[in-house]
Amino acid sequence: AAVMVPLSQLPFAWSFACFAFIQLSLLSISVWSLGRDYSVLHQRKGWLWAIVGSPLVLESLIGGQSSLLALACIVGFLHFLRRDNYVIAGSLLAMTLYKPNVAALLVVAALIVHPRLLRGFLPTMAIGLGIALLTAGTSGVLKYVQLATQLASSQWSLETPFWKVHGLAPSFQSVWPEHGKLACVGVGLLISLLVAWQWRARRLAELLAVALLLCCNALFNPYVPIYDLVLLELALVLVCQAAYSGQFKLQSIVYFQGAALLLFVGPHLSQALARPLGWNPFPMLLVGVLFAAVAYEWNASATETEVGVFQRTP
């Protein structure tokens, strides 16, 4: 609301141009930070251009969506978390709640693992609530809370057609019409708590934990539009970095190329197939990729040869 209310006073062309400039700035900051923070990208600049030109990023830019703000916030959160700057990291984590469902499971898990994030999280939440009250008023905030509650607990009642929803919520609803979305969120929360437990106990590397939580949020979020899947591109970068640094046993570059291809063509192709199929296949594809990766990690034994394969591949 702090951005949209002023822009709504401008002519459409000017407001769209201003918002596009904001989006491009956020994308530039994210890509610059990724290239600087993750050594796997130092010699692979083409991967950064692939992120910039990906259909999911273009979908967000052309459609005037705000998903790139979430991407920038999470990239920044990881940047400052690595440097033990919990105030700024917590503030950036709180900023993802401009759209609560976009990264809610990551937020919950991160606060459990790093309670010191609350130093920045709580003040930013208070400031955000104040801005929302000033720009949207009490009634606007209450209506938003009502919509969010309905989104997470009641039957699907929004105008968005099922084939545009890329999470598992419609599948849960087909089995349990009354409380399917609530059950979906509950399963996602349970998995996120398990990931947080492993992350906090240092049995799961931080990069892999965050990547898994981003995937979990994409699957069990009650409302997953196509443009919010841009966060999965960050998840793939984190897994690549984990493999590059030897934290992930799966070293075959073919796996990562296949996952990148899935993110490039999967969401839009799934939308096209969902109409005749009656269900969106993308979440099932994502679940399959995750199960394959976990199965390999569970059974494989890392060797020096395996660790070097990914590093030598340009």
XYZ file of N, CA and C in Angstrom, residues 147-258:
336
model
N -9.286 -11.703 4.270
C -8.971 -12.404 3.026
C -7.912 -13.475 3.258
N -6.875 -13.134 4.031
C -5.810 -14.100 4.301
C -6.343 -15.301 5.072
N -7.226 -15.058 6.034
C -7.822 -16.154 6.799
C -8.662 -17.045 5.903
N -9.447 -16.416 5.033
C -10.276 -17.176 4.098
C -9.406 -17.990 3.154
N -8.308 -17.400 2.719
C -7.412 -18.050 1.771
C -6.813 -19.318 2.355
N -6.558 -19.301 3.657
C -5.865 -20.423 4.287
C -6.797 -21.478 4.867
N -8.097 -21.180 4.978
C -8.944 -22.125 5.701
C -10.212 -22.543 4.975
N -10.778 -21.683 4.136
C -12.084 -21.988 3.557
C -11.944 -22.597 2.176
N -13.076 -22.921 1.569
C -13.066 -23.453 0.224
C -12.560 -22.406 -0.754
N -12.074 -22.900 -1.901
C -11.525 -21.998 -2.914
C -12.627 -21.090 -3.430
N -12.505 -19.787 -3.198
C -13.575 -18.869 -3.573
C -13.072 -17.656 -4.331
N -11.775 -17.636 -4.667
C -11.252 -16.521 -5.434
C -11.528 -16.735 -6.910
N -11.407 -15.683 -7.691
C -11.692 -15.778 -9.108
C -10.568 -16.460 -9.878
N -9.385 -16.614 -9.284
C -8.264 -17.253 -9.966
C -8.626 -18.688 -10.328
N -8.551 -19.077 -11.598
C -8.882 -20.451 -11.987
C -7.859 -21.441 -11.454
N -8.291 -22.677 -11.281
C -7.441 -23.696 -10.658
C -6.149 -23.919 -11.428
N -6.194 -23.775 -12.765
C -5.017 -24.089 -13.561
C -3.906 -23.054 -13.405
N -4.211 -21.945 -12.743
C -3.184 -20.947 -12.468
C -2.566 -21.113 -11.079
N -3.020 -22.088 -10.327
C -2.513 -22.315 -8.977
C -1.493 -23.444 -9.027
N -0.252 -23.162 -8.614
C 0.849 -24.104 -8.805
C 1.257 -24.848 -7.542
N 0.474 -24.763 -6.495
C 0.767 -25.510 -5.280
C -0.114 -26.737 -5.157
N -0.053 -27.374 -3.995
C -0.809 -28.603 -3.747
C -2.176 -28.359 -3.126
N -2.508 -27.101 -2.827
C -3.777 -26.814 -2.160
C -4.991 -27.344 -2.924
N -5.083 -27.157 -4.260
C -6.241 -27.718 -4.972
C -6.338 -29.235 -4.847
N -5.197 -29.920 -4.800
C -5.209 -31.382 -4.635
C -5.753 -31.763 -3.264
N -5.336 -31.033 -2.233
C -5.871 -31.285 -0.895
C -7.372 -31.029 -0.860
N -7.809 -29.975 -1.551
C -9.232 -29.650 -1.547
C -10.068 -30.682 -2.284
N -9.494 -31.297 -3.301
C -10.239 -32.326 -4.022
C -10.526 -33.529 -3.128
N -9.661 -33.760 -2.134
C -9.849 -34.867 -1.198
C -10.689 -34.433 0.000
N -10.471 -33.190 0.450
C -11.132 -32.674 1.654
C -11.662 -31.270 1.352
N -12.822 -31.175 0.692
C -13.319 -29.880 0.210
C -13.469 -28.822 1.295
N -13.880 -29.213 2.487
C -14.161 -28.232 3.526
C -12.894 -27.611 4.110
N -11.887 -28.428 4.324
C -10.694 -27.952 5.030
C -9.412 -28.333 4.302
N -9.483 -28.484 2.999
C -8.317 -28.914 2.237
C -7.156 -27.947 2.314
N -7.437 -26.648 2.163
C -6.347 -25.667 2.201
C -5.706 -25.589 3.587
N -6.533 -25.690 4.612
C -5.998 -25.663 5.972
C -5.112 -26.884 6.224
N -5.533 -28.040 5.723
C -4.714 -29.246 5.858
C -3.406 -29.102 5.097
N -3.469 -28.486 3.923
C -2.268 -28.262 3.118
C -1.274 -27.393 3.880
N -1.757 -26.308 4.460
C -0.893 -25.421 5.243
C -0.329 -26.158 6.453
N -1.167 -26.979 7.097
C -0.714 -27.725 8.267
C 0.412 -28.698 7.948
N 0.289 -29.406 6.830
C 1.347 -30.330 6.416
C 2.629 -29.554 6.114
N 2.480 -28.425 5.409
C 3.646 -27.599 5.102
C 4.328 -27.084 6.351
N 3.531 -26.672 7.339
C 4.100 -26.177 8.595
C 4.842 -27.291 9.331
N 4.271 -28.495 9.334
C 4.921 -29.620 9.998
C 6.270 -29.935 9.347
N 6.297 -29.977 8.016
C 7.552 -30.244 7.305
C 8.564 -29.138 7.584
N 8.099 -27.893 7.606
C 8.998 -26.765 7.866
C 9.596 -26.841 9.264
N 8.796 -27.274 10.235
C 9.315 -27.431 11.598
C 10.370 -28.535 11.661
N 10.165 -29.611 10.906
C 11.165 -30.679 10.849
C 12.463 -30.178 10.215
N 12.327 -29.383 9.147
C 13.513 -28.805 8.506
C 14.228 -27.868 9.472
N 13.449 -27.044 10.189
C 14.046 -26.124 11.161
C 14.792 -26.887 12.255
N 14.229 -27.998 12.693
C 14.873 -28.824 13.723
C 16.217 -29.352 13.226
N 16.239 -29.859 11.995
C 17.488 -30.363 11.426
C 18.490 -29.227 11.189
N 17.989 -28.089 10.758
C 18.837 -26.917 10.512
C 19.457 -26.430 11.820
N 18.641 -26.316 12.852
C 19.135 -25.820 14.143
C 20.145 -26.785 14.758
N 19.947 -28.090 14.542
C 20.860 -29.104 15.070
C 22.099 -29.267 14.203
N 22.194 -28.477 13.127
C 23.332 -28.501 12.208
C 23.472 -29.840 11.475
N 22.357 -30.567 11.391
C 22.370 -31.797 10.599
C 21.966 -31.534 9.154
N 21.544 -30.321 8.883
C 21.181 -29.909 7.530
C 21.847 -28.571 7.262
N 22.622 -28.501 6.194
C 23.332 -27.265 5.857
C 22.344 -26.129 5.625
N 22.764 -24.917 6.002
C 21.867 -23.766 5.908
C 21.374 -23.533 4.488
N 22.259 -23.666 3.503
C 21.857 -23.457 2.113
C 20.767 -24.436 1.707
N 20.942 -25.704 2.065
C 19.956 -26.718 1.706
C 18.660 -26.526 2.483
N 18.765 -26.099 3.737
C 17.568 -25.869 4.544
C 16.711 -24.764 3.945
N 17.338 -23.651 3.577
C 16.586 -22.536 2.996
C 15.992 -22.935 1.650
N 16.765 -23.654 0.830
C 16.252 -24.111 -0.466
C 15.047 -25.019 -0.277
N 15.130 -25.926 0.679
C 14.022 -26.843 0.939
C 12.798 -26.102 1.454
N 13.004 -25.092 2.285
C 11.886 -24.301 2.806
C 11.216 -23.490 1.703
N 11.999 -22.970 0.759
C 11.411 -22.251 -0.371
C 10.568 -23.193 -1.225
N 11.055 -24.411 -1.426
C 10.276 -25.405 -2.176
C 9.016 -25.787 -1.406
N 9.164 -25.949 -0.101
C 8.027 -26.297 0.747
C 6.959 -25.212 0.693
N 7.396 -23.959 0.709
C 6.449 -22.851 0.644
C 5.724 -22.827 -0.696
N 6.448 -23.169 -1.769
C 5.826 -23.205 -3.093
C 4.814 -24.337 -3.216
N 5.009 -25.403 -2.466
C 4.106 -26.549 -2.554
C 2.896 -26.415 -1.635
N 3.102 -25.917 -0.414
C 2.047 -25.956 0.600
C 1.439 -24.591 0.903
N 1.868 -23.578 0.203
C 1.227 -22.274 0.265
C -0.212 -22.421 -0.245
N -1.214 -21.863 0.429
C -2.593 -22.025 -0.047
C -2.870 -21.339 -1.379
N -2.014 -20.393 -1.750
C -2.217 -19.696 -3.028
C -0.854 -19.453 -3.658
N -0.544 -20.181 -4.733
C 0.764 -20.092 -5.382
C 0.577 -19.700 -6.843
N 0.548 -18.403 -7.155
C 0.496 -17.986 -8.558
C 1.843 -18.199 -9.224
N 1.859 -18.187 -10.524
C 3.060 -18.552 -11.274
C 4.234 -17.620 -10.983
N 3.957 -16.333 -10.781
C 5.056 -15.386 -10.604
C 5.779 -15.570 -9.271
N 5.118 -16.138 -8.264
C 5.794 -16.378 -6.984
C 6.787 -17.533 -7.062
N 6.723 -18.321 -8.133
C 7.674 -19.420 -8.304
C 9.075 -18.919 -8.626
N 9.235 -17.608 -8.823
C 10.565 -17.059 -9.069
C 11.504 -17.358 -7.898
N 10.953 -17.566 -6.712
C 11.783 -17.892 -5.550
C 12.435 -19.265 -5.688
N 11.876 -20.124 -6.529
C 12.500 -21.431 -6.752
C 13.820 -21.298 -7.499
N 13.988 -20.214 -8.247
C 15.271 -19.989 -8.914
C 16.365 -19.734 -7.881
N 16.016 -19.017 -6.825
C 16.968 -18.831 -5.726
C 17.259 -20.168 -5.054
N 16.234 -20.990 -4.869
C 16.437 -22.308 -4.261
C 17.430 -23.134 -5.070
N 17.326 -23.076 -6.395
C 18.244 -23.838 -7.247
C 19.673 -23.314 -7.118
N 19.839 -21.993 -7.041
C 21.171 -21.413 -6.847
C 21.774 -21.892 -5.526
N 20.968 -21.938 -4.479
C 21.466 -22.371 -3.170
C 21.902 -23.835 -3.198
N 21.135 -24.678 -3.890
C 21.511 -26.093 -3.987
C 22.787 -26.242 -4.811
N 22.904 -25.463 -5.888
C 24.131 -25.484 -6.692
C 25.339 -25.085 -5.854
N 25.180 -24.049 -5.039
C 26.284 -23.613 -4.176
C 26.632 -24.701 -3.160
N 25.614 -25.368 -2.626
C 25.866 -26.453 -1.677
C 26.635 -27.586 -2.342
N 26.288 -27.905 -3.591
C 27.013 -28.949 -4.316
C 28.436 -28.508 -4.616
N 28.589 -27.253 -5.001
C 29.911 -26.707 -5.337
C 30.849 -26.744 -4.139
N 30.301 -26.520 -2.955
C 31.126 -26.488 -1.742
C 31.195 -27.844 -1.047
N 30.621 -28.876 -1.673
C 30.716 -30.217 -1.114
C 29.710 -30.543 -0.040
N 28.689 -29.701 0.173
C 27.677 -29.956 1.192
C 26.552 -30.847 0.673
N 26.511 -31.064 -0.630
C 25.453 -31.847 -1.259
C 26.119 -32.909 -2.115
N 25.762 -34.158 -1.925
C 26.474 -35.260 -2.565
C 26.160 -35.392 -4.054
N 25.001 -34.910 -4.467
C 24.626 -35.027 -5.874
C 25.465 -34.057 -6.698
N 26.347 -34.564 -7.555
C 27.287 -33.728 -8.285
C 27.035 -33.713 -9.794
N 26.108 -34.517 -10.283
C 25.860 -34.574 -11.719
C 25.256 -33.264 -12.207
N 25.927 -32.627 -13.166
C 25.431 -31.363 -13.697
C 24.119 -31.549 -14.435
N 23.860 -32.785 -14.897
C 22.622 -33.069 -15.623
C 21.410 -32.825 -14.725
N 21.526 -33.178 -13.449
C 20.425 -32.953 -12.517
C 20.088 -31.467 -12.433
N 21.107 -30.632 -12.296
C 20.880 -29.201 -12.151
C 20.371 -28.583 -13.456
N 20.860 -29.085 -14.578
C 20.348 -28.613 -15.865
C 18.882 -29.001 -16.027
N 18.544 -30.215 -15.604
C 17.150 -30.646 -15.674
C 16.251 -29.817 -14.776
